[in-house]
PDB file of C-alpha atoms in Angstrom:
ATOM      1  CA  UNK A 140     -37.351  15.847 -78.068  1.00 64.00           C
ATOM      2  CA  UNK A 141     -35.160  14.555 -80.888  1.00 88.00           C
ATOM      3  CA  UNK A 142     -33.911  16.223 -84.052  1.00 90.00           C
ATOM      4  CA  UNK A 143     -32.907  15.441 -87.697  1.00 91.00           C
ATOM      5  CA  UNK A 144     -31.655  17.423 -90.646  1.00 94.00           C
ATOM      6  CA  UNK A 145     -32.208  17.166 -94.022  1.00 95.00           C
ATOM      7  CA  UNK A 146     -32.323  19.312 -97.376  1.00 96.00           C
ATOM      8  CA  UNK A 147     -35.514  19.724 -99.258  1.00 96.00           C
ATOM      9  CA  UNK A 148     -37.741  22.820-101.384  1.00 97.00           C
ATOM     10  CA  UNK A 149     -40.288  24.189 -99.761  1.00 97.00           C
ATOM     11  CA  UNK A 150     -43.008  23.913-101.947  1.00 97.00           C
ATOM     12  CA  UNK A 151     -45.891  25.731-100.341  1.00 95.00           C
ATOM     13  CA  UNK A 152     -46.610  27.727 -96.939  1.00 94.00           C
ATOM     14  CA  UNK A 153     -49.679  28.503 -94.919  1.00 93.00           C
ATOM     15  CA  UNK A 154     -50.687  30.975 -91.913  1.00 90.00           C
ATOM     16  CA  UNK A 155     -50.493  29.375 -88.624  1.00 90.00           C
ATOM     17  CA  UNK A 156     -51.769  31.533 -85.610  1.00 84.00           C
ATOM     18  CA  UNK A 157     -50.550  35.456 -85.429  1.00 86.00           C
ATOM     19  CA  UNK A 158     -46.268  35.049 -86.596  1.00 87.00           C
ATOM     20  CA  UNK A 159     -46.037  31.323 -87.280  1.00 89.00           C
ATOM     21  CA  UNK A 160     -46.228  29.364 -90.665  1.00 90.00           C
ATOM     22  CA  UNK A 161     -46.821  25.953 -91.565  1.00 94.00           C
ATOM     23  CA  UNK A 162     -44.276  24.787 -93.763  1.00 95.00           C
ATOM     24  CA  UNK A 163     -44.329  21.774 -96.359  1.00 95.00           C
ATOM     25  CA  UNK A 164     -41.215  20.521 -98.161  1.00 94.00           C
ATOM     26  CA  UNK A 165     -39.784  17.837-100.452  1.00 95.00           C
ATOM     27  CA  UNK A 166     -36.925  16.709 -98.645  1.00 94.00           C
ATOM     28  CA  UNK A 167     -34.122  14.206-100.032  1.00 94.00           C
ATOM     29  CA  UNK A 168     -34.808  12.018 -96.888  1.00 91.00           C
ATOM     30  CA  UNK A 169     -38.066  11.785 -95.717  1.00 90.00           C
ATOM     31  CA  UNK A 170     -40.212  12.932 -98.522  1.00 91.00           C
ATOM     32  CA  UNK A 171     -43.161  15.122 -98.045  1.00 92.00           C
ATOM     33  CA  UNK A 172     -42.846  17.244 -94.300  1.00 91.00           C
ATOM     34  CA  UNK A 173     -44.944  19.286 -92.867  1.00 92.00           C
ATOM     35  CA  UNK A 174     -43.637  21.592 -89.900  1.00 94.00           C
ATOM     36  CA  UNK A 175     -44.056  24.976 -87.984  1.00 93.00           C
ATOM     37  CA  UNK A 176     -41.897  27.702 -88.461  1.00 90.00           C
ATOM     38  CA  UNK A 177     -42.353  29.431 -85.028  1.00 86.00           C
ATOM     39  CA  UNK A 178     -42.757  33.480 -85.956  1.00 82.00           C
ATOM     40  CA  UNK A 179     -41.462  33.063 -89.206  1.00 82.00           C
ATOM     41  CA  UNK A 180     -43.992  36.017 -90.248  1.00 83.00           C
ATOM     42  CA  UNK A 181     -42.001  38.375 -87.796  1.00 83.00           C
ATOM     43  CA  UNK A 182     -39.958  40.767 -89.340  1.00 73.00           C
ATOM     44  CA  UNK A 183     -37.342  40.128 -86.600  1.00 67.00           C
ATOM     45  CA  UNK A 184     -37.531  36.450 -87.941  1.00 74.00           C
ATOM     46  CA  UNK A 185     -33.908  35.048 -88.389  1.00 75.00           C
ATOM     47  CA  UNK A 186     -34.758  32.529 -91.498  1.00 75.00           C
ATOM     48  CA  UNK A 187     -38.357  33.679 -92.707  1.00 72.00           C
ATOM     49  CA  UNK A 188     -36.940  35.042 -95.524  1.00 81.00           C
ATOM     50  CA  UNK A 189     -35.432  31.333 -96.478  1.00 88.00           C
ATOM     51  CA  UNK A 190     -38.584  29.645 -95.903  1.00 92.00           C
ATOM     52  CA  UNK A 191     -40.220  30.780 -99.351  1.00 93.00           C
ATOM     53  CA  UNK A 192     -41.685  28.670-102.329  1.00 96.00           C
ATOM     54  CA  UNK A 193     -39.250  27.472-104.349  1.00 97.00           C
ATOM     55  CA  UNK A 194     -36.588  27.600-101.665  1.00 96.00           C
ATOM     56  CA  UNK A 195     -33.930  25.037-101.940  1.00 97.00           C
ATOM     57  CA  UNK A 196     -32.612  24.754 -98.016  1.00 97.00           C
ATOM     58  CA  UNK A 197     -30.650  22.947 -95.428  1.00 97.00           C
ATOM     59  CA  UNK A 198     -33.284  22.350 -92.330  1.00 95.00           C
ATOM     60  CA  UNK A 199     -32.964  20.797 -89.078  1.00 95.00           C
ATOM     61  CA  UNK A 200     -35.535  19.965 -87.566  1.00 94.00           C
ATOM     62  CA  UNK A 201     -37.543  19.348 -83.762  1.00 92.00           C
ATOM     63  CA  UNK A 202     -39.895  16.683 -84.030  1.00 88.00           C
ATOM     64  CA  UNK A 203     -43.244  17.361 -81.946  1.00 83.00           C
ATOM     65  CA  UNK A 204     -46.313  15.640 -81.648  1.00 82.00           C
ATOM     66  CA  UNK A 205     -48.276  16.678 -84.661  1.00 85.00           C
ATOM     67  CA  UNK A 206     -46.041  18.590 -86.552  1.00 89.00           C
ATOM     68  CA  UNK A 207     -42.456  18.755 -86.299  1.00 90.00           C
ATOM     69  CA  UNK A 208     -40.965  22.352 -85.764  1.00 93.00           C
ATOM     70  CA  UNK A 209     -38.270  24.148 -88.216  1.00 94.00           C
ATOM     71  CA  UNK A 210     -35.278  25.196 -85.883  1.00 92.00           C
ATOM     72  CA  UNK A 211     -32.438  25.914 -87.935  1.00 92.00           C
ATOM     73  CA  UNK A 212     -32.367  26.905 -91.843  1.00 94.00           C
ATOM     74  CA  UNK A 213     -29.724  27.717 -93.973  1.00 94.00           C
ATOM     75  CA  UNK A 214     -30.061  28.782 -98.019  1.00 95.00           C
ATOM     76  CA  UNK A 215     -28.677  25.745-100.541  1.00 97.00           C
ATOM     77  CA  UNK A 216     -30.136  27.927-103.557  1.00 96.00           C
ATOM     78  CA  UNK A 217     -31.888  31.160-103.539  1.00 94.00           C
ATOM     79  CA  UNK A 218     -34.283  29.718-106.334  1.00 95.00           C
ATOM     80  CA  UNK A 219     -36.959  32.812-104.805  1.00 93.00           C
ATOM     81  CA  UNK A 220     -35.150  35.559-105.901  1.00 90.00           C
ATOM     82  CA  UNK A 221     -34.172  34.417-109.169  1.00 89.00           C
ATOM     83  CA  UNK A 222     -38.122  33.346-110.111  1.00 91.00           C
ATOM     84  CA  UNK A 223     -39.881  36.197-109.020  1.00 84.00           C
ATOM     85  CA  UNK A 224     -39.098  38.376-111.527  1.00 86.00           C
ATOM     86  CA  UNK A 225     -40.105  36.154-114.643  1.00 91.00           C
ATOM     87  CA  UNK A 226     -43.710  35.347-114.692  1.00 93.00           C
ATOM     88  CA  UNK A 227     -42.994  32.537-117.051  1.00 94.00           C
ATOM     89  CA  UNK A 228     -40.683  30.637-115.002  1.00 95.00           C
ATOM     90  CA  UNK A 229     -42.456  31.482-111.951  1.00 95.00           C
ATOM     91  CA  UNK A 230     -45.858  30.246-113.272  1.00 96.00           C
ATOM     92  CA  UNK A 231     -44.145  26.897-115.020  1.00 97.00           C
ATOM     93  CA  UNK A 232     -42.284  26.605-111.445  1.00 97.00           C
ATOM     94  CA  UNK A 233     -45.444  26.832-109.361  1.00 97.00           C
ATOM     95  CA  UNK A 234     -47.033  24.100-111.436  1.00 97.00           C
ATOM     96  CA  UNK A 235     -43.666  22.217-110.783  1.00 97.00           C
ATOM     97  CA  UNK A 236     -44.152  22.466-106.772  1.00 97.00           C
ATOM     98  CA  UNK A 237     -47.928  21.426-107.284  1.00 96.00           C
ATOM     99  CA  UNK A 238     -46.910  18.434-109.519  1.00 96.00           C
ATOM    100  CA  UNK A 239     -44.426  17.121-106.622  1.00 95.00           C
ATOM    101  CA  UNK A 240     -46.714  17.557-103.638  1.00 94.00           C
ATOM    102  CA  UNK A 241     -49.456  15.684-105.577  1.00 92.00           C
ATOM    103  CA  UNK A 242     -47.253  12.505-106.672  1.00 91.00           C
ATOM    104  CA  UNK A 243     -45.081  12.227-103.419  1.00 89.00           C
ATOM    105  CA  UNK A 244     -47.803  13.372-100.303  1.00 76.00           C
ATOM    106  CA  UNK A 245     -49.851  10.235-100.732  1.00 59.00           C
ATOM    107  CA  UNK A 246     -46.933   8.126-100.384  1.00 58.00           C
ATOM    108  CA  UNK A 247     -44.895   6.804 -96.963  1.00 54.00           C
ATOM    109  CA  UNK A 248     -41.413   6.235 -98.884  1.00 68.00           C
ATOM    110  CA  UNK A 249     -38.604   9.144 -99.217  1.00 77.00           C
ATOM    111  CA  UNK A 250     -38.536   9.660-102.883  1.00 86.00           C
ATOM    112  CA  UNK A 251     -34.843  11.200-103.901  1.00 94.00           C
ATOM    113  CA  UNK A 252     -35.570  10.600-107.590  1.00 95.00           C
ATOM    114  CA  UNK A 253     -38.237  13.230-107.244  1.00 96.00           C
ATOM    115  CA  UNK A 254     -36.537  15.454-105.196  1.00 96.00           C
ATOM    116  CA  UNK A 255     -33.398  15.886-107.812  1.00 97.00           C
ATOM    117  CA  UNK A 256     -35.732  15.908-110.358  1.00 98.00           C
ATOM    118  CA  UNK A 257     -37.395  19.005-109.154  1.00 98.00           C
ATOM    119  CA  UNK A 258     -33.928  20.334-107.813  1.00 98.00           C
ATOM    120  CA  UNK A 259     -32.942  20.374-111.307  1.00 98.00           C
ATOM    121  CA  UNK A 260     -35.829  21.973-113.019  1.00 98.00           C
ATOM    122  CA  UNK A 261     -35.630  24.927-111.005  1.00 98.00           C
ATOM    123  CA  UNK A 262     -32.167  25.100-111.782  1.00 97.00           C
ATOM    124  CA  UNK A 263     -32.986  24.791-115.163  1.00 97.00           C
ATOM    125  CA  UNK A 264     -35.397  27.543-114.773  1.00 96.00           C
ATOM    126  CA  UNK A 265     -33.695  30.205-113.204  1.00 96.00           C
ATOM    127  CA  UNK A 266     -30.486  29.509-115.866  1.00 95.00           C
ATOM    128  CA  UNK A 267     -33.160  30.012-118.797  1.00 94.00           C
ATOM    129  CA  UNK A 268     -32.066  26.871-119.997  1.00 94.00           C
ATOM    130  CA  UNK A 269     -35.276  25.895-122.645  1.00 95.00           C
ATOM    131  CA  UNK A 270     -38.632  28.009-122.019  1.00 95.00           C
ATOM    132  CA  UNK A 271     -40.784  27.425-119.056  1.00 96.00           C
ATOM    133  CA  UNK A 272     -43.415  25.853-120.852  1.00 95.00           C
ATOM    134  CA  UNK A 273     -40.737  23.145-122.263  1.00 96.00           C
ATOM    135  CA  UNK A 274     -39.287  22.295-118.927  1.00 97.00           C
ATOM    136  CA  UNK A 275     -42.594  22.047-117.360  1.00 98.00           C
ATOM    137  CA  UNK A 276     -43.990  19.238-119.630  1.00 97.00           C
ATOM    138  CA  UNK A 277     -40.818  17.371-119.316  1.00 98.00           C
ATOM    139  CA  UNK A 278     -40.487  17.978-115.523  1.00 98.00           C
ATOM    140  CA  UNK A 279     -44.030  16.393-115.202  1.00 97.00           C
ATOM    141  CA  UNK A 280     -43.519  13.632-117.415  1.00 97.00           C
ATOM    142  CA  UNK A 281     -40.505  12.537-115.612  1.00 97.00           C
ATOM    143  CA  UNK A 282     -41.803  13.192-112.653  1.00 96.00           C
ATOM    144  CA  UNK A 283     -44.677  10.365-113.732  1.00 96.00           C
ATOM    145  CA  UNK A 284     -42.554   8.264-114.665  1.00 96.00           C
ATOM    146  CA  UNK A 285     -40.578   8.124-111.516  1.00 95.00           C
ATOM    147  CA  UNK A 286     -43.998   7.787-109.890  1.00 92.00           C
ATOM    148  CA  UNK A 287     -44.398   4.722-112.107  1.00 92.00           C
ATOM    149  CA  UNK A 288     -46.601   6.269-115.067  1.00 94.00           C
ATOM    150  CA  UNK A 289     -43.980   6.351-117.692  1.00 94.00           C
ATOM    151  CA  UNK A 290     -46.718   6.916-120.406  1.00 95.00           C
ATOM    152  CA  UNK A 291     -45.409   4.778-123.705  1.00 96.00           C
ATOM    153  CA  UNK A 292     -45.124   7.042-126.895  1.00 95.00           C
ATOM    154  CA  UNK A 293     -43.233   4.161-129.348  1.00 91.00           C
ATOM    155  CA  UNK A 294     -44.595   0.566-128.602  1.00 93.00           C
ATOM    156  CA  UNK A 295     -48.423   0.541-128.326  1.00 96.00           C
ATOM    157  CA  UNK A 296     -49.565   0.631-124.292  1.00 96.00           C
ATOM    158  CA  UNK A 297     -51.961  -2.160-124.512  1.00 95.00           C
ATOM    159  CA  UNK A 298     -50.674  -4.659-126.710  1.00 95.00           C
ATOM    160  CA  UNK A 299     -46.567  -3.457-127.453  1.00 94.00           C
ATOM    161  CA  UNK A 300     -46.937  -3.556-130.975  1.00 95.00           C
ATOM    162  CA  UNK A 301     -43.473  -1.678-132.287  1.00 93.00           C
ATOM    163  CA  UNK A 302     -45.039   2.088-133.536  1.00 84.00           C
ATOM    164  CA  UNK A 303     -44.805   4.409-134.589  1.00 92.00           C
ATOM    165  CA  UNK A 304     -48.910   5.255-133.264  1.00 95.00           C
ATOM    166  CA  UNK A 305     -51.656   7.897-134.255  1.00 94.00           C
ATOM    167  CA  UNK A 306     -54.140   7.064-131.441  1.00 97.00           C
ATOM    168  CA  UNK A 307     -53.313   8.675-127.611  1.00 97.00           C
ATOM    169  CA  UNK A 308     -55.514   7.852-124.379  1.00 97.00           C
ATOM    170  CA  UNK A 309     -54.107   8.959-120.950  1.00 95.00           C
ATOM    171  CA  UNK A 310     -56.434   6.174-119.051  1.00 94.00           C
ATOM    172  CA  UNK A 311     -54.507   3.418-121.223  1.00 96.00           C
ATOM    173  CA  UNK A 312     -51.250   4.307-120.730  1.00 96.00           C
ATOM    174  CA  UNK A 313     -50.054   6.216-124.024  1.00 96.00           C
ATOM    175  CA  UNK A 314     -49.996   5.588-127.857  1.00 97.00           C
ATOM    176  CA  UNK A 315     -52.282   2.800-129.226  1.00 97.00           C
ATOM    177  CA  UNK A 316     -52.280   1.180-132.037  1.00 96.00           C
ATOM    178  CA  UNK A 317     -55.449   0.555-134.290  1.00 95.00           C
ATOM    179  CA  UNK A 318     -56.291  -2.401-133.065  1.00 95.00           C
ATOM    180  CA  UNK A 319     -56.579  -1.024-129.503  1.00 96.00           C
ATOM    181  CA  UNK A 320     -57.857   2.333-130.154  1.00 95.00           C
ATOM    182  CA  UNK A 321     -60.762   2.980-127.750  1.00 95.00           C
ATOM    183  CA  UNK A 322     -63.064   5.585-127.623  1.00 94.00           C
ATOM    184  CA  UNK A 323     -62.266   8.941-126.252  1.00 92.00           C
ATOM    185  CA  UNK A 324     -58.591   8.713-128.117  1.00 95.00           C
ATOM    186  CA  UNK A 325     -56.839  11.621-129.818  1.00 95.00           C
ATOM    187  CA  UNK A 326     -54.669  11.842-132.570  1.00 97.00           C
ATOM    188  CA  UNK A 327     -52.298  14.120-132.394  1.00 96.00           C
ATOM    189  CA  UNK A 328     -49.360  14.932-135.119  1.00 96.00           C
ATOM    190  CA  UNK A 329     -46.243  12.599-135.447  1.00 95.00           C
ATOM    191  CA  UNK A 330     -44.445  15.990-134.759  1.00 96.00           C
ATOM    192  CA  UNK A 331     -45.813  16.032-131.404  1.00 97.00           C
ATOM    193  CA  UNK A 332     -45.385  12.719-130.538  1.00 97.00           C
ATOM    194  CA  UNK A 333     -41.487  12.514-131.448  1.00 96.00           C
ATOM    195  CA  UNK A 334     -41.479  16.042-129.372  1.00 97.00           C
ATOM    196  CA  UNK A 335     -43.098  14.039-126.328  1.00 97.00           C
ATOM    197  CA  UNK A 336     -41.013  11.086-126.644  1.00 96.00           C
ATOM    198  CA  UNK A 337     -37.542  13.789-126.332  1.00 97.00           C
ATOM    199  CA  UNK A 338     -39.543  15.421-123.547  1.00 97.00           C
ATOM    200  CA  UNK A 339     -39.901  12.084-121.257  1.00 97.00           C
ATOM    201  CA  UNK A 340     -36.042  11.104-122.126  1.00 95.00           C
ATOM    202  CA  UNK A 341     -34.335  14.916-122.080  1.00 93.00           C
ATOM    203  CA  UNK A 342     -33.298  14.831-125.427  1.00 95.00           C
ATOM    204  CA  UNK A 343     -32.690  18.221-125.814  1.00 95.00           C
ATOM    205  CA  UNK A 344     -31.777  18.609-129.475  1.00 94.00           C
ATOM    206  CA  UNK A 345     -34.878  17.030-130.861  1.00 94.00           C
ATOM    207  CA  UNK A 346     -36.690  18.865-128.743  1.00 95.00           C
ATOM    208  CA  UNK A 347     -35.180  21.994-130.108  1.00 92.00           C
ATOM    209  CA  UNK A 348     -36.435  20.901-133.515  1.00 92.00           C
ATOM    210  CA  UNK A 349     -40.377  20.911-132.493  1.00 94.00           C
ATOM    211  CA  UNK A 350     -42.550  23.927-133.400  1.00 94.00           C
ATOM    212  CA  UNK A 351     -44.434  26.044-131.327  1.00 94.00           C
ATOM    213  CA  UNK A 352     -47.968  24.125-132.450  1.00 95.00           C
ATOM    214  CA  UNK A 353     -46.167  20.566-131.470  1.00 96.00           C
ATOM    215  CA  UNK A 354     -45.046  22.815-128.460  1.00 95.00           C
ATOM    216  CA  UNK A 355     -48.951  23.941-127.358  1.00 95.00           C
ATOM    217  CA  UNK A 356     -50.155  20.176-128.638  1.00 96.00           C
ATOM    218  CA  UNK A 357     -47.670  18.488-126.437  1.00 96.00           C
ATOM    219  CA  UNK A 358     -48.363  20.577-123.463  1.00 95.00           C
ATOM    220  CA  UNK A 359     -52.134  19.818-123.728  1.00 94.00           C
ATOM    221  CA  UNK A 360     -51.912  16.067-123.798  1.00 96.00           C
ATOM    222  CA  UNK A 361     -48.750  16.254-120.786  1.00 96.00           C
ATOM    223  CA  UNK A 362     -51.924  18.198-118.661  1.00 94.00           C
ATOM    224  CA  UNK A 363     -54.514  15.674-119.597  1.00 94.00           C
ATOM    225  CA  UNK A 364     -52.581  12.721-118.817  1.00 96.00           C
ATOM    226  CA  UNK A 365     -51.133  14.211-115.475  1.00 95.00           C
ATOM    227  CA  UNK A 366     -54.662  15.029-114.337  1.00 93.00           C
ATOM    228  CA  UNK A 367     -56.096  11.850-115.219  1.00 93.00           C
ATOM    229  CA  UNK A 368     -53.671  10.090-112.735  1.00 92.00           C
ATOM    230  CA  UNK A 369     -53.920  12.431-110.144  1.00 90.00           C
ATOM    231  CA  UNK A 370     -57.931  12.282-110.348  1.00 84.00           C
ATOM    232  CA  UNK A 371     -58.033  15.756-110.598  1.00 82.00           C
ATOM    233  CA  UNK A 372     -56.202  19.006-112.569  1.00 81.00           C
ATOM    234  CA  UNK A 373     -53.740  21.253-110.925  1.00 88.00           C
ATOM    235  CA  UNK A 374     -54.865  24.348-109.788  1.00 89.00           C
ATOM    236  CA  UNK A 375     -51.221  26.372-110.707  1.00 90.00           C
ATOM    237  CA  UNK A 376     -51.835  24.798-114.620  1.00 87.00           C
ATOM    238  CA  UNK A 377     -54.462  27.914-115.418  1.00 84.00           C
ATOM    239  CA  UNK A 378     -51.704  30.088-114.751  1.00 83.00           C
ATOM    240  CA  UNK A 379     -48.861  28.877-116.433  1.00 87.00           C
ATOM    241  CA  UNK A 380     -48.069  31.064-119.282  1.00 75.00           C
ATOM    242  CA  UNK A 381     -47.368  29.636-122.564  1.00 70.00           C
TER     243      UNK A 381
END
């Protein structure tokens, strides 16, 4: 039986059996895994303690016929211990681990664009760096973007015409201009569109410039246009405290 290593979060865990977990991770190398952690639920375990949501780990792993096994783990970052104290950041992160499972599960490719993206945002979490709320929309709009649904907030997403826009529709892409309005559109504030624009990029400053009503507006239209591409909402989103 062969092994590997490789770094990755652990984004979610699930009872297997009496003592044993199943495990799934974004790793840097082989995107989404799935593997046992044999009596992880002990508490004699030796790494149960690392194999937490929002753990950021060193794994080696056994690979099995279904489902590889976990046999070594060692901390990176304790991300756990430093998010389970703030409900903010904790709800924002858990919406962050949905978000990545969702865009990378379906697809047969490592991804290590989305696996430093979420990296950092827990980072940026845990060191307070904006609110939760911020670094959630931007996480998730960069995360779409890497996922190749970069939604367009300057040039109109049908035709290009240079904006600026007033009309938004997640199934077209973005900002459209009159001519291409459809039904269904919103129109939110200029405000909020220059705050969504910073948020896709990581322009920081401007973003510190937005309002808390550009904040909520901008969060609302990130959801909608995440959920329309992933066919469904997330489940973590109804918790997320803003």
């Amino acid at each position: 039986m062969g092994t590997y290593r490789d770094s990755g979060v652990v984004l979610r865990t699930q009872k297997l059996g009496e003592a044993d977990r199943i495990v799934t991770m974004l790793t840097r190398g082989r995107g989404v895994v799935r593997a046992v952690g044999r009596g992880v639920r002990k508490t004699s375990s030796r790494f149960g303690g690392r194999l937490e949501p929002f753990m950021h780990v060193d794994v080696q792993f056994a690979e099995g016929r279904s489902l590889d096994v976990i046999a070594q783990v060692v901390t990176i970052d304790p991300f756990a211990s430093h998010l389970g104290a703030d409900y903010g950041a904790y709800t924002a992160g858990t919406a962050m681990l949905e978000t990545a499972e969702r865009l990378v599960a379906d697809t047969a490719e490592p991804s290590v664009p989305q696996y430093h993206l979420l990296v950092g945002a827990l980072r940026a979490l845990t060191e307070h760096r904006q609110p939760p709320g911020v670094l959630l929309d931007s996480f998730q709009l960069r995360s779409l973007a890497i996922a190749g649904y970069a939604p367009s907030f300057d040039g109109c997403a049908r035709c290009g015409l240079e904006g600026p826009h007033r009309h938004f529709h997640a199934g077209s892409g973005g900002m459209l201009c009159d001519g291409c309005r459809v039904p269904g559109s919103s129109v939110p504030s200029a405000t909020t569109v220059a705050l969504l624009a910073a948020l896709l990029v990581g322009d920081w400053s401007a973003v510190g410039l937005a309002d808390e009503r550009s904040r909520r507006e901008a969060g609302g239209i990130v959801a909608n246009y995440l959920s329309w591409h992933l066919e469904r909402g997330l489940r973590s989103l109804a918790h997320v405290d803003r």
